[in-house]
Amino acid sequence: PPAGVPGTIGWHELYAADGPSAFGFYEKLFGWKKKDAIDMGDMGLYQMFSTDGDAPVGGIMTRTPDIPVPYWNYYFNVDGIYAALQRVMDGGGQPIMGPHQVPTGQWILLALDPQGAPFALLSAVR
């Protein structure tokens, strides 16, 4: 599907035990390419990557001490971040970060589903 279609994955994010070595693994395994990197201050370096050499499709960073284990997080496209926030809360979910705008101009929301499982949402519009 075209980029941004609601319900599809719009961003891939790895909170790794060691971000640089994790990127090296995926670079060697799949041929991923480094794109821009963002200095996140105390959170470390956020390395964006592409899978086809063009637009970035995700980022890798070393997990912070408050993240108990390394894991992949997937951002699902939605048609508006605040409307999606309302649907999350109406469905018994809980926002844990955001909504806020990221350097790409998109809007994100990190949340927990009613059973406590984390997930993330991404929208081009507020």
CSV table of N, CA, C and O in Angstrom, one decimal:
chain,number,residue,atom,x,y,z
A,1,PRO,N,0.8,-1.2,0.0
A,1,PRO,CA,0.0,0.0,0.0
A,1,PRO,C,0.9,1.3,0.0
A,1,PRO,O,2.0,1.2,0.4
A,2,PRO,N,0.3,2.4,-0.4
A,2,PRO,CA,1.0,3.6,-0.4
A,2,PRO,C,1.4,4.0,1.0
A,2,PRO,O,0.7,3.6,2.0
A,3,ALA,N,2.4,4.8,1.2
A,3,ALA,CA,2.8,5.3,2.5
A,3,ALA,C,1.7,6.0,3.2
A,3,ALA,O,0.9,6.8,2.6
A,4,GLY,N,1.6,5.8,4.5
A,4,GLY,CA,0.6,6.6,5.3
A,4,GLY,C,-0.8,6.0,5.4
A,4,GLY,O,-1.7,6.6,6.0
A,5,VAL,N,-1.1,4.9,4.8
A,5,VAL,CA,-2.4,4.3,4.8
A,5,VAL,C,-2.7,3.9,6.2
A,5,VAL,O,-2.0,3.1,6.8
A,6,PRO,N,-3.9,4.4,6.8
A,6,PRO,CA,-4.2,4.0,8.1
A,6,PRO,C,-4.3,2.5,8.3
A,6,PRO,O,-4.8,1.7,7.4
A,7,GLY,N,-3.7,2.0,9.4
A,7,GLY,CA,-3.7,0.6,9.7
A,7,GLY,C,-2.5,-0.1,9.3
A,7,GLY,O,-2.2,-1.3,9.7
A,8,THR,N,-1.6,0.5,8.5
A,8,THR,CA,-0.4,-0.1,8.1
A,8,THR,C,0.8,0.4,8.9
A,8,THR,O,0.6,1.4,9.6
A,9,ILE,N,1.9,-0.2,8.9
A,9,ILE,CA,3.0,0.2,9.7
A,9,ILE,C,3.8,1.4,9.0
A,9,ILE,O,4.2,1.2,7.8
A,10,GLY,N,3.9,2.5,9.7
A,10,GLY,CA,4.6,3.6,9.2
A,10,GLY,C,6.0,3.9,9.7
A,10,GLY,O,6.7,4.7,9.1
A,11,TRP,N,6.4,3.2,10.7
A,11,TRP,CA,7.8,3.4,11.3
A,11,TRP,C,8.1,2.2,12.1
A,11,TRP,O,7.3,1.6,12.8
A,12,HIS,N,9.4,1.8,12.0
A,12,HIS,CA,9.9,0.7,12.8
A,12,HIS,C,11.0,1.2,13.7
A,12,HIS,O,11.9,1.9,13.3
A,13,GLU,N,11.0,0.8,15.0
A,13,GLU,CA,11.9,1.4,15.9
A,13,GLU,C,12.5,0.3,16.9
A,13,GLU,O,11.7,-0.5,17.5
A,14,LEU,N,13.8,0.2,17.0
A,14,LEU,CA,14.4,-0.8,17.8
A,14,LEU,C,15.1,-0.1,19.0
A,14,LEU,O,15.9,0.8,18.8
A,15,TYR,N,14.7,-0.6,20.2
A,15,TYR,CA,15.4,-0.2,21.4
A,15,TYR,C,16.3,-1.4,21.7
A,15,TYR,O,15.9,-2.4,22.3
A,16,ALA,N,17.6,-1.2,21.4
A,16,ALA,CA,18.5,-2.3,21.4
A,16,ALA,C,19.4,-2.3,22.7
A,16,ALA,O,19.5,-1.2,23.3
A,17,ALA,N,20.0,-3.4,23.0
A,17,ALA,CA,21.0,-3.5,24.1
A,17,ALA,C,22.1,-2.6,23.8
A,17,ALA,O,22.7,-1.9,24.6
A,18,ASP,N,22.5,-2.6,22.5
A,18,ASP,CA,23.6,-1.7,22.0
A,18,ASP,C,23.3,-1.3,20.6
A,18,ASP,O,23.4,-2.1,19.6
A,19,GLY,N,22.8,0.0,20.4
A,19,GLY,CA,22.3,0.5,19.2
A,19,GLY,C,23.3,0.3,18.0
A,19,GLY,O,22.9,-0.2,17.0
A,20,PRO,N,24.6,0.8,18.2
A,20,PRO,CA,25.5,0.6,17.0
A,20,PRO,C,25.7,-0.8,16.6
A,20,PRO,O,25.8,-1.1,15.4
A,21,SER,N,25.9,-1.7,17.5
A,21,SER,CA,26.1,-3.1,17.1
A,21,SER,C,24.8,-3.7,16.5
A,21,SER,O,24.9,-4.5,15.6
A,22,ALA,N,23.7,-3.3,17.0
A,22,ALA,CA,22.4,-3.8,16.4
A,22,ALA,C,22.3,-3.3,15.0
A,22,ALA,O,21.9,-4.1,14.1
A,23,PHE,N,22.6,-2.0,14.7
A,23,PHE,CA,22.5,-1.6,13.4
A,23,PHE,C,23.5,-2.4,12.5
A,23,PHE,O,23.1,-2.7,11.4
A,24,GLY,N,24.7,-2.6,13.0
A,24,GLY,CA,25.7,-3.4,12.2
A,24,GLY,C,25.1,-4.8,11.8
A,24,GLY,O,25.4,-5.2,10.7
A,25,PHE,N,24.4,-5.4,12.7
A,25,PHE,CA,23.8,-6.7,12.5
A,25,PHE,C,22.8,-6.6,11.3
A,25,PHE,O,22.9,-7.4,10.3
A,26,TYR,N,21.9,-5.7,11.4
A,26,TYR,CA,20.9,-5.6,10.4
A,26,TYR,C,21.4,-5.0,9.0
A,26,TYR,O,21.0,-5.4,8.0
A,27,GLU,N,22.5,-4.2,9.1
A,27,GLU,CA,23.1,-3.7,7.9
A,27,GLU,C,23.7,-4.9,7.2
A,27,GLU,O,23.6,-5.0,5.9
A,28,LYS,N,24.4,-5.7,7.9
A,28,LYS,CA,25.1,-6.9,7.3
A,28,LYS,C,24.0,-7.9,6.8
A,28,LYS,O,24.1,-8.5,5.7
A,29,LEU,N,23.0,-8.2,7.6
A,29,LEU,CA,22.0,-9.2,7.3
A,29,LEU,C,21.1,-8.7,6.1
A,29,LEU,O,20.8,-9.5,5.2
A,30,PHE,N,20.6,-7.5,6.1
A,30,PHE,CA,19.6,-7.0,5.2
A,30,PHE,C,20.1,-5.9,4.2
A,30,PHE,O,19.4,-5.5,3.3
A,31,GLY,N,21.3,-5.4,4.4
A,31,GLY,CA,21.8,-4.3,3.6
A,31,GLY,C,21.2,-3.0,3.9
A,31,GLY,O,21.2,-2.1,3.1
A,32,TRP,N,20.7,-2.8,5.1
A,32,TRP,CA,20.1,-1.5,5.5
A,32,TRP,C,21.2,-0.4,5.4
A,32,TRP,O,22.3,-0.6,5.6
A,33,LYS,N,20.7,0.8,5.2
A,33,LYS,CA,21.6,2.0,5.0
A,33,LYS,C,21.3,3.0,6.1
A,33,LYS,O,20.2,3.3,6.4
A,34,LYS,N,22.4,3.6,6.6
A,34,LYS,CA,22.3,4.7,7.6
A,34,LYS,C,21.7,5.9,6.9
A,34,LYS,O,22.1,6.2,5.8
A,35,LYS,N,20.8,6.6,7.6
A,35,LYS,CA,20.3,7.9,7.2
A,35,LYS,C,20.7,8.8,8.3
A,35,LYS,O,21.7,8.6,8.9
A,36,ASP,N,19.9,9.9,8.5
A,36,ASP,CA,20.2,10.9,9.5
A,36,ASP,C,20.3,10.2,10.9
A,36,ASP,O,19.6,9.2,11.1
A,37,ALA,N,21.1,10.8,11.8
A,37,ALA,CA,21.1,10.4,13.2
A,37,ALA,C,20.8,11.6,14.0
A,37,ALA,O,21.2,12.7,13.6
A,38,ILE,N,20.1,11.4,15.1
A,38,ILE,CA,19.6,12.5,15.9
A,38,ILE,C,20.2,12.3,17.3
A,38,ILE,O,20.0,11.2,17.9
A,39,ASP,N,20.9,13.3,17.8
A,39,ASP,CA,21.4,13.2,19.2
A,39,ASP,C,20.2,13.5,20.1
A,39,ASP,O,19.7,14.6,20.2
A,40,MET,N,19.9,12.5,20.9
A,40,MET,CA,18.7,12.6,21.8
A,40,MET,C,19.2,12.9,23.3
A,40,MET,O,18.5,12.6,24.2
A,41,GLY,N,20.4,13.5,23.4
A,41,GLY,CA,20.8,13.9,24.7
A,41,GLY,C,21.1,12.7,25.6
A,41,GLY,O,21.8,11.8,25.2
A,42,ASP,N,20.6,12.7,26.8
A,42,ASP,CA,20.8,11.6,27.7
A,42,ASP,C,20.3,10.2,27.2
A,42,ASP,O,20.7,9.2,27.7
A,43,MET,N,19.4,10.3,26.2
A,43,MET,CA,18.9,9.0,25.6
A,43,MET,C,19.8,8.4,24.6
A,43,MET,O,19.6,7.3,24.1
A,44,GLY,N,20.8,9.2,24.2
A,44,GLY,CA,21.8,8.7,23.2
A,44,GLY,C,21.5,9.0,21.8
A,44,GLY,O,20.7,9.9,21.5
A,45,LEU,N,22.1,8.3,20.9
A,45,LEU,CA,22.0,8.6,19.4
A,45,LEU,C,20.9,7.7,18.8
A,45,LEU,O,20.8,6.5,19.1
A,46,TYR,N,20.0,8.4,18.1
A,46,TYR,CA,18.9,7.7,17.4
A,46,TYR,C,19.3,7.6,15.9
A,46,TYR,O,19.3,8.7,15.2
A,47,GLN,N,19.7,6.4,15.5
A,47,GLN,CA,20.1,6.2,14.1
A,47,GLN,C,19.0,5.8,13.2
A,47,GLN,O,18.4,4.7,13.4
A,48,MET,N,18.6,6.7,12.2
A,48,MET,CA,17.6,6.3,11.3
A,48,MET,C,18.2,5.4,10.2
A,48,MET,O,19.4,5.5,9.9
A,49,PHE,N,17.3,4.6,9.6
A,49,PHE,CA,17.8,3.7,8.5
A,49,PHE,C,16.8,3.6,7.4
A,49,PHE,O,15.6,3.9,7.6
A,50,SER,N,17.3,3.2,6.2
A,50,SER,CA,16.4,2.9,5.1
A,50,SER,C,16.6,1.4,4.7
A,50,SER,O,17.7,0.9,4.9
A,51,THR,N,15.7,0.9,4.1
A,51,THR,CA,15.8,-0.5,3.6
A,51,THR,C,16.0,-0.6,2.1
A,51,THR,O,16.5,-1.6,1.6
A,52,ASP,N,15.8,0.5,1.4
A,52,ASP,CA,16.0,0.6,0.0
A,52,ASP,C,16.9,1.7,-0.5
A,52,ASP,O,17.0,1.9,-1.7
A,53,GLY,N,17.6,2.4,0.4
A,53,GLY,CA,18.5,3.4,0.1
A,53,GLY,C,17.9,4.8,0.0
A,53,GLY,O,18.6,5.8,-0.2
A,54,ASP,N,16.5,4.9,0.1
A,54,ASP,CA,15.9,6.2,-0.1
A,54,ASP,C,15.4,6.7,1.3
A,54,ASP,O,16.2,7.0,2.2
A,55,ALA,N,14.1,6.9,1.4
A,55,ALA,CA,13.6,7.5,2.6
A,55,ALA,C,13.7,6.6,3.9
A,55,ALA,O,13.6,5.3,3.7
A,56,PRO,N,14.0,7.2,5.0
A,56,PRO,CA,14.1,6.3,6.2
A,56,PRO,C,12.8,5.7,6.6
A,56,PRO,O,11.7,6.3,6.3
A,57,VAL,N,12.9,4.5,7.1
A,57,VAL,CA,11.7,3.7,7.5
A,57,VAL,C,11.7,3.4,9.0
A,57,VAL,O,10.7,2.8,9.5
A,58,GLY,N,12.8,3.7,9.7
A,58,GLY,CA,12.8,3.4,11.1
A,58,GLY,C,14.1,4.0,11.7
A,58,GLY,O,14.9,4.6,11.1
A,59,GLY,N,14.2,3.6,13.0
A,59,GLY,CA,15.3,4.1,13.8
A,59,GLY,C,15.8,3.1,14.8
A,59,GLY,O,15.0,2.2,15.2
A,60,ILE,N,17.0,3.1,15.2
A,60,ILE,CA,17.6,2.2,16.2
A,60,ILE,C,18.3,3.1,17.2
A,60,ILE,O,19.1,4.0,16.9
A,61,MET,N,18.1,2.7,18.5
A,61,MET,CA,18.9,3.4,19.6
A,61,MET,C,19.1,2.4,20.7
A,61,MET,O,18.5,1.4,20.8
A,62,THR,N,20.1,2.7,21.5
A,62,THR,CA,20.4,1.9,22.7
A,62,THR,C,19.3,2.2,23.7
A,62,THR,O,19.0,3.4,23.9
A,63,ARG,N,18.7,1.2,24.2
A,63,ARG,CA,17.6,1.3,25.1
A,63,ARG,C,18.1,2.1,26.4
A,63,ARG,O,19.2,1.9,26.8
A,64,THR,N,17.2,2.8,27.0
A,64,THR,CA,17.5,3.5,28.2
A,64,THR,C,17.3,2.5,29.4
A,64,THR,O,16.6,1.5,29.2
A,65,PRO,N,17.8,2.8,30.6
A,65,PRO,CA,17.7,1.9,31.7
A,65,PRO,C,16.2,1.6,32.1
A,65,PRO,O,15.9,0.6,32.7
A,66,ASP,N,15.3,2.5,31.8
A,66,ASP,CA,13.9,2.3,32.2
A,66,ASP,C,13.2,1.3,31.2
A,66,ASP,O,12.1,0.9,31.5
A,67,ILE,N,13.8,0.9,30.1
A,67,ILE,CA,13.3,-0.1,29.2
A,67,ILE,C,13.9,-1.4,29.6
A,67,ILE,O,15.1,-1.6,29.4
A,68,PRO,N,13.1,-2.4,30.2
A,68,PRO,CA,13.7,-3.6,30.8
A,68,PRO,C,14.4,-4.5,29.8
A,68,PRO,O,15.4,-5.2,30.2
A,69,VAL,N,13.9,-4.6,28.6
A,69,VAL,CA,14.5,-5.5,27.6
A,69,VAL,C,14.6,-4.9,26.2
A,69,VAL,O,13.7,-4.0,25.9
A,70,PRO,N,15.5,-5.3,25.3
A,70,PRO,CA,15.4,-4.8,24.0
A,70,PRO,C,14.1,-5.3,23.3
A,70,PRO,O,13.7,-6.4,23.5
A,71,TYR,N,13.6,-4.4,22.4
A,71,TYR,CA,12.4,-4.8,21.6
A,71,TYR,C,12.2,-3.9,20.5
A,71,TYR,O,12.7,-2.8,20.4
A,72,TRP,N,11.5,-4.4,19.5
A,72,TRP,CA,11.0,-3.7,18.3
A,72,TRP,C,9.7,-3.0,18.6
A,72,TRP,O,8.8,-3.7,19.2
A,73,ASN,N,9.5,-1.8,18.3
A,73,ASN,CA,8.2,-1.1,18.4
A,73,ASN,C,7.8,-0.7,17.0
A,73,ASN,O,8.6,-0.2,16.2
A,74,TYR,N,6.5,-0.9,16.7
A,74,TYR,CA,6.0,-0.5,15.4
A,74,TYR,C,5.0,0.6,15.5
A,74,TYR,O,4.1,0.5,16.4
A,75,TYR,N,5.1,1.6,14.7
A,75,TYR,CA,4.1,2.7,14.7
A,75,TYR,C,3.1,2.5,13.6
A,75,TYR,O,3.4,2.4,12.4
A,76,PHE,N,1.8,2.4,14.0
A,76,PHE,CA,0.7,2.2,13.0
A,76,PHE,C,0.2,3.5,12.6
A,76,PHE,O,0.0,4.4,13.4
A,77,ASN,N,0.0,3.6,11.3
A,77,ASN,CA,-0.5,4.9,10.7
A,77,ASN,C,-2.0,5.1,11.1
A,77,ASN,O,-2.7,4.1,11.1
A,78,VAL,N,-2.3,6.3,11.5
A,78,VAL,CA,-3.7,6.7,11.8
A,78,VAL,C,-4.0,7.9,11.0
A,78,VAL,O,-3.1,8.6,10.5
A,79,ASP,N,-5.3,8.3,10.9
A,79,ASP,CA,-5.7,9.4,10.1
A,79,ASP,C,-5.7,10.8,10.8
A,79,ASP,O,-5.9,11.8,10.2
A,80,GLY,N,-5.4,10.8,12.1
A,80,GLY,CA,-5.2,12.0,12.9
A,80,GLY,C,-4.9,11.6,14.3
A,80,GLY,O,-5.6,10.7,14.9
A,81,ILE,N,-3.8,12.1,14.9
A,81,ILE,CA,-3.3,11.6,16.1
A,81,ILE,C,-4.3,11.9,17.3
A,81,ILE,O,-4.4,11.0,18.2
A,82,TYR,N,-4.9,13.0,17.3
A,82,TYR,CA,-5.8,13.3,18.5
A,82,TYR,C,-7.1,12.5,18.4
A,82,TYR,O,-7.7,12.1,19.4
A,83,ALA,N,-7.6,12.3,17.2
A,83,ALA,CA,-8.8,11.4,17.0
A,83,ALA,C,-8.4,10.0,17.5
A,83,ALA,O,-9.2,9.3,18.1
A,84,ALA,N,-7.2,9.5,17.1
A,84,ALA,CA,-6.7,8.2,17.5
A,84,ALA,C,-6.5,8.1,19.0
A,84,ALA,O,-6.9,7.1,19.6
A,85,LEU,N,-6.0,9.2,19.6
A,85,LEU,CA,-5.9,9.2,21.1
A,85,LEU,C,-7.2,9.0,21.8
A,85,LEU,O,-7.4,8.2,22.7
A,86,GLN,N,-8.3,9.7,21.2
A,86,GLN,CA,-9.6,9.5,21.8
A,86,GLN,C,-10.1,8.0,21.6
A,86,GLN,O,-10.7,7.5,22.6
A,87,ARG,N,-9.8,7.4,20.5
A,87,ARG,CA,-10.2,6.0,20.3
A,87,ARG,C,-9.5,5.1,21.2
A,87,ARG,O,-10.0,4.1,21.8
A,88,VAL,N,-8.2,5.4,21.5
A,88,VAL,CA,-7.4,4.6,22.4
A,88,VAL,C,-8.1,4.6,23.8
A,88,VAL,O,-8.3,3.6,24.5
A,89,MET,N,-8.4,5.8,24.3
A,89,MET,CA,-9.0,6.0,25.6
A,89,MET,C,-10.4,5.4,25.7
A,89,MET,O,-10.7,4.8,26.7
A,90,ASP,N,-11.2,5.6,24.6
A,90,ASP,CA,-12.5,5.0,24.6
A,90,ASP,C,-12.5,3.5,24.6
A,90,ASP,O,-13.4,2.9,25.2
A,91,GLY,N,-11.4,2.9,24.1
A,91,GLY,CA,-11.3,1.5,24.1
A,91,GLY,C,-10.6,0.9,25.3
A,91,GLY,O,-10.4,-0.3,25.4
A,92,GLY,N,-10.3,1.7,26.3
A,92,GLY,CA,-9.6,1.2,27.5
A,92,GLY,C,-8.1,1.3,27.5
A,92,GLY,O,-7.5,0.8,28.4
A,93,GLY,N,-7.5,1.9,26.5
A,93,GLY,CA,-6.1,2.0,26.4
A,93,GLY,C,-5.6,3.2,27.2
A,93,GLY,O,-6.5,4.0,27.6
A,94,GLN,N,-4.3,3.4,27.3
A,94,GLN,CA,-3.8,4.5,28.1
A,94,GLN,C,-2.6,5.1,27.4
A,94,GLN,O,-1.6,4.4,27.1
A,95,PRO,N,-2.6,6.4,27.2
A,95,PRO,CA,-1.4,7.0,26.6
A,95,PRO,C,-0.3,7.1,27.6
A,95,PRO,O,-0.5,7.3,28.8
A,96,ILE,N,0.9,6.9,27.1
A,96,ILE,CA,2.1,6.9,28.0
A,96,ILE,C,3.1,8.0,27.6
A,96,ILE,O,3.9,8.4,28.4
A,97,MET,N,3.0,8.4,26.3
A,97,MET,CA,3.9,9.5,25.8
A,97,MET,C,3.2,10.2,24.6
A,97,MET,O,2.8,9.5,23.7
A,98,GLY,N,3.1,11.5,24.6
A,98,GLY,CA,2.5,12.2,23.5
A,98,GLY,C,1.0,12.3,23.7
A,98,GLY,O,0.5,12.1,24.7
A,99,PRO,N,0.4,12.8,22.6
A,99,PRO,CA,0.9,13.0,21.3
A,99,PRO,C,1.9,14.2,21.3
A,99,PRO,O,1.7,15.2,22.0
A,100,HIS,N,2.9,14.1,20.4
A,100,HIS,CA,3.8,15.2,20.2
A,100,HIS,C,4.4,15.0,18.7
A,100,HIS,O,4.4,13.9,18.2
A,101,GLN,N,4.8,16.2,18.3
A,101,GLN,CA,5.4,16.2,16.9
A,101,GLN,C,6.9,15.8,17.0
A,101,GLN,O,7.6,16.2,17.9
A,102,VAL,N,7.3,15.1,16.0
A,102,VAL,CA,8.7,14.6,15.9
A,102,VAL,C,9.4,15.4,14.8
A,102,VAL,O,8.7,16.1,14.0
A,103,PRO,N,10.8,15.3,14.7
A,103,PRO,CA,11.5,16.1,13.7
A,103,PRO,C,11.0,15.9,12.2
A,103,PRO,O,11.2,16.8,11.4
A,104,THR,N,10.4,14.8,11.9
A,104,THR,CA,9.9,14.6,10.5
A,104,THR,C,8.7,15.4,10.2
A,104,THR,O,8.2,15.4,9.1
A,105,GLY,N,8.1,16.0,11.3
A,105,GLY,CA,6.8,16.8,11.1
A,105,GLY,C,5.6,15.9,11.4
A,105,GLY,O,4.5,16.5,11.5
A,106,GLN,N,5.8,14.7,11.6
A,106,GLN,CA,4.7,13.8,11.9
A,106,GLN,C,4.4,13.8,13.4
A,106,GLN,O,5.2,14.4,14.2
A,107,TRP,N,3.2,13.3,13.8
A,107,TRP,CA,2.8,13.2,15.1
A,107,TRP,C,2.8,11.8,15.6
A,107,TRP,O,2.4,10.9,14.9
A,108,ILE,N,3.3,11.6,16.9
A,108,ILE,CA,3.3,10.2,17.4
A,108,ILE,C,2.6,10.1,18.8
A,108,ILE,O,2.5,11.1,19.5
A,109,LEU,N,2.2,8.9,19.1
A,109,LEU,CA,1.6,8.6,20.4
A,109,LEU,C,2.1,7.3,20.8
A,109,LEU,O,2.0,6.3,20.0
A,110,LEU,N,2.6,7.1,22.0
A,110,LEU,CA,2.9,5.8,22.6
A,110,LEU,C,1.9,5.5,23.6
A,110,LEU,O,1.5,6.4,24.4
A,111,ALA,N,1.4,4.3,23.6
A,111,ALA,CA,0.3,3.9,24.5
A,111,ALA,C,0.4,2.5,24.9
A,111,ALA,O,1.2,1.7,24.4
A,112,LEU,N,-0.5,2.1,25.8
A,112,LEU,CA,-0.7,0.7,26.3
A,112,LEU,C,-2.1,0.3,25.9
A,112,LEU,O,-3.0,1.1,26.1
A,113,ASP,N,-2.2,-0.9,25.5
A,113,ASP,CA,-3.6,-1.4,25.2
A,113,ASP,C,-4.2,-1.8,26.6
A,113,ASP,O,-3.5,-1.7,27.6
A,114,PRO,N,-5.5,-2.2,26.6
A,114,PRO,CA,-6.1,-2.5,27.9
A,114,PRO,C,-5.4,-3.6,28.7
A,114,PRO,O,-5.6,-3.7,29.9
A,115,GLN,N,-4.6,-4.4,28.1
A,115,GLN,CA,-3.9,-5.5,28.8
A,115,GLN,C,-2.5,-5.1,29.1
A,115,GLN,O,-1.7,-6.0,29.6
A,116,GLY,N,-2.1,-3.9,28.8
A,116,GLY,CA,-0.8,-3.4,29.2
A,116,GLY,C,0.3,-3.6,28.1
A,116,GLY,O,1.5,-3.3,28.4
A,117,ALA,N,0.0,-4.0,26.9
A,117,ALA,CA,0.9,-4.2,25.9
A,117,ALA,C,1.2,-2.8,25.2
A,117,ALA,O,0.2,-2.1,24.9
A,118,PRO,N,2.5,-2.5,25.0
A,118,PRO,CA,2.8,-1.2,24.4
A,118,PRO,C,2.6,-1.2,22.9
A,118,PRO,O,2.7,-2.3,22.2
A,119,PHE,N,2.2,-0.1,22.3
A,119,PHE,CA,2.1,0.1,20.9
A,119,PHE,C,2.2,1.6,20.6
A,119,PHE,O,2.2,2.4,21.5
A,120,ALA,N,2.4,1.9,19.3
A,120,ALA,CA,2.6,3.3,18.9
A,120,ALA,C,1.8,3.7,17.7
A,120,ALA,O,1.5,2.8,16.9
A,121,LEU,N,1.5,4.9,17.6
A,121,LEU,CA,0.7,5.5,16.5
A,121,LEU,C,1.4,6.6,15.8
A,121,LEU,O,2.2,7.3,16.5
A,122,LEU,N,1.2,6.8,14.6
A,122,LEU,CA,1.9,7.8,13.8
A,122,LEU,C,0.9,8.4,12.8
A,122,LEU,O,0.0,7.7,12.2
A,123,SER,N,0.9,9.8,12.7
A,123,SER,CA,0.0,10.5,11.8
A,123,SER,C,0.7,11.7,11.2
A,123,SER,O,1.5,12.3,11.8
A,124,ALA,N,0.4,12.0,9.9
A,124,ALA,CA,0.9,13.1,9.3
A,124,ALA,C,0.2,14.4,9.8
A,124,ALA,O,0.7,15.5,9.6
A,125,VAL,N,-1.0,14.2,10.4
A,125,VAL,CA,-1.7,15.4,10.8
A,125,VAL,C,-2.0,15.3,12.3
A,125,VAL,O,-2.2,14.2,12.9
A,126,ARG,N,-2.2,16.4,12.9
A,126,ARG,CA,-2.5,16.5,14.3
A,126,ARG,C,-3.9,15.9,14.6
A,126,ARG,O,-4.2,15.2,15.5
